[in-house]
PDB file of C-alpha atoms in Angstrom:
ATOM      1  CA  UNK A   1     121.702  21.108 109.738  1.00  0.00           C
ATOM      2  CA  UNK A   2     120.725  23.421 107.374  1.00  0.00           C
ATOM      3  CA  UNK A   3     124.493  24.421 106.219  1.00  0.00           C
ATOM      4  CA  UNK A   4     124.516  20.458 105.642  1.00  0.00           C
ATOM      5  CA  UNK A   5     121.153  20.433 103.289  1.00  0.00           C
ATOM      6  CA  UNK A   6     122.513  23.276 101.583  1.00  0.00           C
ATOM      7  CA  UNK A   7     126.377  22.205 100.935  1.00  0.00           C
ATOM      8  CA  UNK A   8     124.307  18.831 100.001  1.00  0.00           C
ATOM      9  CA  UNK A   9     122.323  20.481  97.509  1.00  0.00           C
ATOM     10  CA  UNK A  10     124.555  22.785  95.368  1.00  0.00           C
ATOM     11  CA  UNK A  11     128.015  20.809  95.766  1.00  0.00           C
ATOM     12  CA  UNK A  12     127.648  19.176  92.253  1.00  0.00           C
ATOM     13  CA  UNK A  13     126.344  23.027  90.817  1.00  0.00           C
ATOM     14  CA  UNK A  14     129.383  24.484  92.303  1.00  0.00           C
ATOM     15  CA  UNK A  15     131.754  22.199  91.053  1.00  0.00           C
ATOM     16  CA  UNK A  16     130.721  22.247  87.666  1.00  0.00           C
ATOM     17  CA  UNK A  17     130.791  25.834  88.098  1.00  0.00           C
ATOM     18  CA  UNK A  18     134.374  25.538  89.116  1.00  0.00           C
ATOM     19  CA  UNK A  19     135.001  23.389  86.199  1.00  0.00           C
ATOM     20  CA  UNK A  20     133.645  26.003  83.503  1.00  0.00           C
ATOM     21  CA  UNK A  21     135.133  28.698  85.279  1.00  0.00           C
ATOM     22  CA  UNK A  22     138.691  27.824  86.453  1.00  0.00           C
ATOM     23  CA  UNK A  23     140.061  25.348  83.915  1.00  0.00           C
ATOM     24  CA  UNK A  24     139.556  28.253  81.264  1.00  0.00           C
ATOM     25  CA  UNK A  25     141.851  30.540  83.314  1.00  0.00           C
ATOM     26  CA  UNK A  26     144.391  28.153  84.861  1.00  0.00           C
ATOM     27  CA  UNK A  27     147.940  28.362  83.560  1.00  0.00           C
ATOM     28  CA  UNK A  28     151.295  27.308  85.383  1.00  0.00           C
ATOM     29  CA  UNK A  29     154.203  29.803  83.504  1.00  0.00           C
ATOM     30  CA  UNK A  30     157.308  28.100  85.579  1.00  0.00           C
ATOM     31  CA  UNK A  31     156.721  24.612  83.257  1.00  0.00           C
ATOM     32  CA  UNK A  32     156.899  23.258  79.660  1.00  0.00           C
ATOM     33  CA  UNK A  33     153.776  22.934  78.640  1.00  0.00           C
ATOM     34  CA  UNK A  34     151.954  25.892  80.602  1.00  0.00           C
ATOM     35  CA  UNK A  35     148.833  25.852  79.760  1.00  0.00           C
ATOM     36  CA  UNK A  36     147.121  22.426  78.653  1.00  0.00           C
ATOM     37  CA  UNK A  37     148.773  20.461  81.377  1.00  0.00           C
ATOM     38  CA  UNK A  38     147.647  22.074  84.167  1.00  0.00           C
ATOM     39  CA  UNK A  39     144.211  22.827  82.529  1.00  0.00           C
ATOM     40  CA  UNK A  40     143.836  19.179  81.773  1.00  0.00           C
ATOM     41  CA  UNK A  41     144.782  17.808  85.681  1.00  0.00           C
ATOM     42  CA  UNK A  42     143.035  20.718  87.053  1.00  0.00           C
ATOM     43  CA  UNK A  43     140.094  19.303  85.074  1.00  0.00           C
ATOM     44  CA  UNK A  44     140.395  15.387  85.584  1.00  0.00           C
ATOM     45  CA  UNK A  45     140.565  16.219  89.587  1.00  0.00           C
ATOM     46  CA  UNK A  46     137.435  18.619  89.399  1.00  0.00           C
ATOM     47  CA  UNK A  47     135.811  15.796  87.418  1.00  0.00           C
ATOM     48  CA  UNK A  48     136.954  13.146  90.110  1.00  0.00           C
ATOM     49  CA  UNK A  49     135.526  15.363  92.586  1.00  0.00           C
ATOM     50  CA  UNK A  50     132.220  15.809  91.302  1.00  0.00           C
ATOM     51  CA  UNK A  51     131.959  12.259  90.199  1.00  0.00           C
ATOM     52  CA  UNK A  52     132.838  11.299  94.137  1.00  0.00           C
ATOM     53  CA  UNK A  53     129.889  13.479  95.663  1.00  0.00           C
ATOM     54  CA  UNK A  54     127.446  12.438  92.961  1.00  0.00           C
ATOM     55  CA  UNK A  55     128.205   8.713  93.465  1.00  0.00           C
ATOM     56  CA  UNK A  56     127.203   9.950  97.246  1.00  0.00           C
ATOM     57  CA  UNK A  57     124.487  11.993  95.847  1.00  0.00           C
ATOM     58  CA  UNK A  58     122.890   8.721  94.295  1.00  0.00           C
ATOM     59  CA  UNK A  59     123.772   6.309  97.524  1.00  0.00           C
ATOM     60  CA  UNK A  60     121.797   8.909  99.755  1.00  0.00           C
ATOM     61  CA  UNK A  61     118.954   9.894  97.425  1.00  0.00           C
ATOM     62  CA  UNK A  62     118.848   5.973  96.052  1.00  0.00           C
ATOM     63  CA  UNK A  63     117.855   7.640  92.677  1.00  0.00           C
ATOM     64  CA  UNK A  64     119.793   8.238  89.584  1.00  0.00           C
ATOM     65  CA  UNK A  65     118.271  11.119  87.255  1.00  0.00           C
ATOM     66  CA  UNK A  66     118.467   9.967  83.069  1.00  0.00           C
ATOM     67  CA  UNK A  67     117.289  12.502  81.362  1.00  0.00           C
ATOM     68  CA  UNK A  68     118.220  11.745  78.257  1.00  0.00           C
ATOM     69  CA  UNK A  69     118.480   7.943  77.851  1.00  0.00           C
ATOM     70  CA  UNK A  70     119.059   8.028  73.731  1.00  0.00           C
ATOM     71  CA  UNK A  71     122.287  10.129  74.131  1.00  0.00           C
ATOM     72  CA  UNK A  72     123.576   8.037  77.343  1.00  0.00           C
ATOM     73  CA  UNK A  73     123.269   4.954  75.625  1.00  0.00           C
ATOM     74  CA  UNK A  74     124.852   6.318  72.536  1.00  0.00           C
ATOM     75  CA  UNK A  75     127.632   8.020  74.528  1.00  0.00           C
ATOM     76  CA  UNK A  76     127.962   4.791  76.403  1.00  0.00           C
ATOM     77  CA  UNK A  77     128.774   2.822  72.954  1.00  0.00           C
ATOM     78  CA  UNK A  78     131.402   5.613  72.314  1.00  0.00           C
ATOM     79  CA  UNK A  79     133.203   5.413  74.986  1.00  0.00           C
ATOM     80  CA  UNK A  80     133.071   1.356  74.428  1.00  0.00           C
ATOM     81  CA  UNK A  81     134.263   1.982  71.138  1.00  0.00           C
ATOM     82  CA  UNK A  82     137.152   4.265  72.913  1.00  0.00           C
ATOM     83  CA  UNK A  83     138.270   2.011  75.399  1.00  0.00           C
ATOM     84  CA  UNK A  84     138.132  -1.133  72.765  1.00  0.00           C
ATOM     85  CA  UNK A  85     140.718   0.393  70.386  1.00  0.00           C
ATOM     86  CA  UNK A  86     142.653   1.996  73.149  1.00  0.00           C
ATOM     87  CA  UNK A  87     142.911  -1.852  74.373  1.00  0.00           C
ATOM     88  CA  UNK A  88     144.089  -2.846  70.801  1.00  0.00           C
ATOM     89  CA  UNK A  89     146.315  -0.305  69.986  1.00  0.00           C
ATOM     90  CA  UNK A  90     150.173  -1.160  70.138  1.00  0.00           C
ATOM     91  CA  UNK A  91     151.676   1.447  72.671  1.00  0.00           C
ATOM     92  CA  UNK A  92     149.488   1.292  75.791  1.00  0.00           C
ATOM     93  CA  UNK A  93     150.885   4.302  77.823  1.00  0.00           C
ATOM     94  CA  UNK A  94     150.067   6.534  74.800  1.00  0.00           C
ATOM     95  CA  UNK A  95     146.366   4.985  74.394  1.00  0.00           C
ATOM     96  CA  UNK A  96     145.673   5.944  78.124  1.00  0.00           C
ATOM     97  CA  UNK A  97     147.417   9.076  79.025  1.00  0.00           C
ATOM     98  CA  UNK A  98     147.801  10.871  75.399  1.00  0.00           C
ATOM     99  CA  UNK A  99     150.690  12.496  74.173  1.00  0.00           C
ATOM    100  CA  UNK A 100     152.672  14.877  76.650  1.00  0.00           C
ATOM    101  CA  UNK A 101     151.524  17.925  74.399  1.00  0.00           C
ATOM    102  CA  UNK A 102     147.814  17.177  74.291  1.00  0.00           C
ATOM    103  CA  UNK A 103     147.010  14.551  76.979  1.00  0.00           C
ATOM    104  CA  UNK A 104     144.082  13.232  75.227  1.00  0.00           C
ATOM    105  CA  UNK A 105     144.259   9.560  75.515  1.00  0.00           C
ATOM    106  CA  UNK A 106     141.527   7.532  77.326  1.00  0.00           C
ATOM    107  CA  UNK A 107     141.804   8.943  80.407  1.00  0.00           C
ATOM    108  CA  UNK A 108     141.041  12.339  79.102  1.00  0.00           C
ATOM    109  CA  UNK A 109     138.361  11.709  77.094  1.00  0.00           C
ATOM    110  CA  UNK A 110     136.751   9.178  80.050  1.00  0.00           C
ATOM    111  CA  UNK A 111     136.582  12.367  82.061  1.00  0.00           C
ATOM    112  CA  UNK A 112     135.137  14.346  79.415  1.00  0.00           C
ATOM    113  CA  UNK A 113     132.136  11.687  79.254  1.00  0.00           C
ATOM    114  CA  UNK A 114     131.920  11.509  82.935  1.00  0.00           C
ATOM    115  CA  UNK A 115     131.655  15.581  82.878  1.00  0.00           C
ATOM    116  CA  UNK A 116     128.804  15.504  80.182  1.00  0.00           C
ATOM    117  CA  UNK A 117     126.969  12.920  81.955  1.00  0.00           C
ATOM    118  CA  UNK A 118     127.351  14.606  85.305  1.00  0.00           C
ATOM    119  CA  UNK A 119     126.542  17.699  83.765  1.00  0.00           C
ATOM    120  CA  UNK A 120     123.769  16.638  81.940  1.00  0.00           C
ATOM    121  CA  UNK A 121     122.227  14.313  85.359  1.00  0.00           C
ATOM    122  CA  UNK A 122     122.891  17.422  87.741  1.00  0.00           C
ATOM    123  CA  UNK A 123     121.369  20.543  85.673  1.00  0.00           C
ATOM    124  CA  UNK A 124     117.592  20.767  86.743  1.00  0.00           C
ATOM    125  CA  UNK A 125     116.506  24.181  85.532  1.00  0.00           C
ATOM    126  CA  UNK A 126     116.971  27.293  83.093  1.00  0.00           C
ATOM    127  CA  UNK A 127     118.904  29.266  86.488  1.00  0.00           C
ATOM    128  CA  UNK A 128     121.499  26.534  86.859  1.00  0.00           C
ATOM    129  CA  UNK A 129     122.398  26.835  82.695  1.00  0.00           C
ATOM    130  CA  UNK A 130     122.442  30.228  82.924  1.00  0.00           C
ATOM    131  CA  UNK A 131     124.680  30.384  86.366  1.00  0.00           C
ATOM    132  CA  UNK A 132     126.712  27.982  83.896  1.00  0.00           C
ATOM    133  CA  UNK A 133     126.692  30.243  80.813  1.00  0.00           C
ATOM    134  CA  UNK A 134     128.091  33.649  83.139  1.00  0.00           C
ATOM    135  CA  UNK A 135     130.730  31.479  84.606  1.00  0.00           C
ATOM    136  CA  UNK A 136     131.378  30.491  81.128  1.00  0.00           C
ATOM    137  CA  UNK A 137     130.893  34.468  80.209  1.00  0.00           C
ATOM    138  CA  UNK A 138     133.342  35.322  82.996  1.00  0.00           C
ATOM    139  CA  UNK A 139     136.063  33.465  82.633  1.00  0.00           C
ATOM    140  CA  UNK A 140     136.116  34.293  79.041  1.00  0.00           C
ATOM    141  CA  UNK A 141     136.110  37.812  79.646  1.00  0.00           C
ATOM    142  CA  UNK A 142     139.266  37.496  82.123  1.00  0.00           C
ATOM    143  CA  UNK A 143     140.964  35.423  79.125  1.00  0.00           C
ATOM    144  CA  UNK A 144     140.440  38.391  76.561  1.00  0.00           C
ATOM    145  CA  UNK A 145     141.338  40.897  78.967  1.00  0.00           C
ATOM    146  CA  UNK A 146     144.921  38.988  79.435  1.00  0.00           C
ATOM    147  CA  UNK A 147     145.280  38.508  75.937  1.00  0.00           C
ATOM    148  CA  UNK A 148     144.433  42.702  74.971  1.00  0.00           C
ATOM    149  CA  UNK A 149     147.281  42.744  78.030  1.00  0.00           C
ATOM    150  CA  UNK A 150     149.531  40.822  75.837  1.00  0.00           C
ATOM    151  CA  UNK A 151     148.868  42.715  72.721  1.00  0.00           C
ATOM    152  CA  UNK A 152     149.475  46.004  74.072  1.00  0.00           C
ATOM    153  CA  UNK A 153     153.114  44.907  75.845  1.00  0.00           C
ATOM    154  CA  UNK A 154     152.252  44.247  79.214  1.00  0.00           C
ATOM    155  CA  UNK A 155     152.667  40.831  79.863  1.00  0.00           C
ATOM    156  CA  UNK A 156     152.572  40.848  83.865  1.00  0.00           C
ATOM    157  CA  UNK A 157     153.913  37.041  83.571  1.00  0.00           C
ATOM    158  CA  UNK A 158     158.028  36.191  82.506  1.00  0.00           C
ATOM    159  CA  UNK A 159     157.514  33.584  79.714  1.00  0.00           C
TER     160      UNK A 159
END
């Protein structure tokens, strides 16, 4: 019972940790467009994820934490705004899904508000942003250590 508290606890924390960490980092060499595809589904389905076991979060705990109710209403009118002149605009498959290259159409940025919101409903204290800001630290460090990799002639990777 105590795994259970535990995994019930820090699922959202890990996730997001996941998110920061991985998506950074996450490349596919064997297809077009190696690196913001992948990053981008590896990031909606994280996002899905976490939005799935905070929607349980909130039917458990019958609570929803707002900590900062000026920026989620003015997010919320954003992504009205975004979803209003995605509605409007002439070629509906690019309005939701984004061009191949970039994949930043409403379905992208959607997840990007439901990360921020998550994000900012889940962090509770100063040692959950800083667990954030070493992931953040880590998987940067991995990315510079590729790309001084790269620089020097050893690409371990057949582009």
């Amino acid at each position: 019972m105590n795994l259970v508290k535990y995994f019930y606890k820090n699922i959202n924390l890990a996730l997001i940790l996941g998110i920061v960490f991985f998506v950074p980092i996450f490349f596919i060499p064997q297809i077009f467009n190696s690196f913001t595809f992948p990053k981008i589904v590896l990031f909606r389905s994280l996002v899905l994820l976490l939005l799935f076991f905070y929607v349980l979060k909130v039917i458990l705990d019958k609570k929803i934490n707002l900590l900062n109710k000026k920026l989620i209403i003015f997010l919320s009118i954003l992504s009205l705004s975004i979803f209003l002149s995605s509605l409007f605009l002439d070629c509906r498959n690019f309005s939701i899904w984004g061009a191949y290259n970039r994949q930043m159409g409403l379905y992208s940025y959607f997840s990007l508000f439901i990360f921020f919101f998550l994000l900012i409903s889940t962090i509770k204290d100063k040692f959950q942003i800083e667990k954030i800001i070493y992931a953040i630290i880590g998987s940067n460090f991995l990315v510079s250590i590729y790309a001084l990799i790269q620089y020097w002639g050893f690409d371990p990777f057949l582009w």
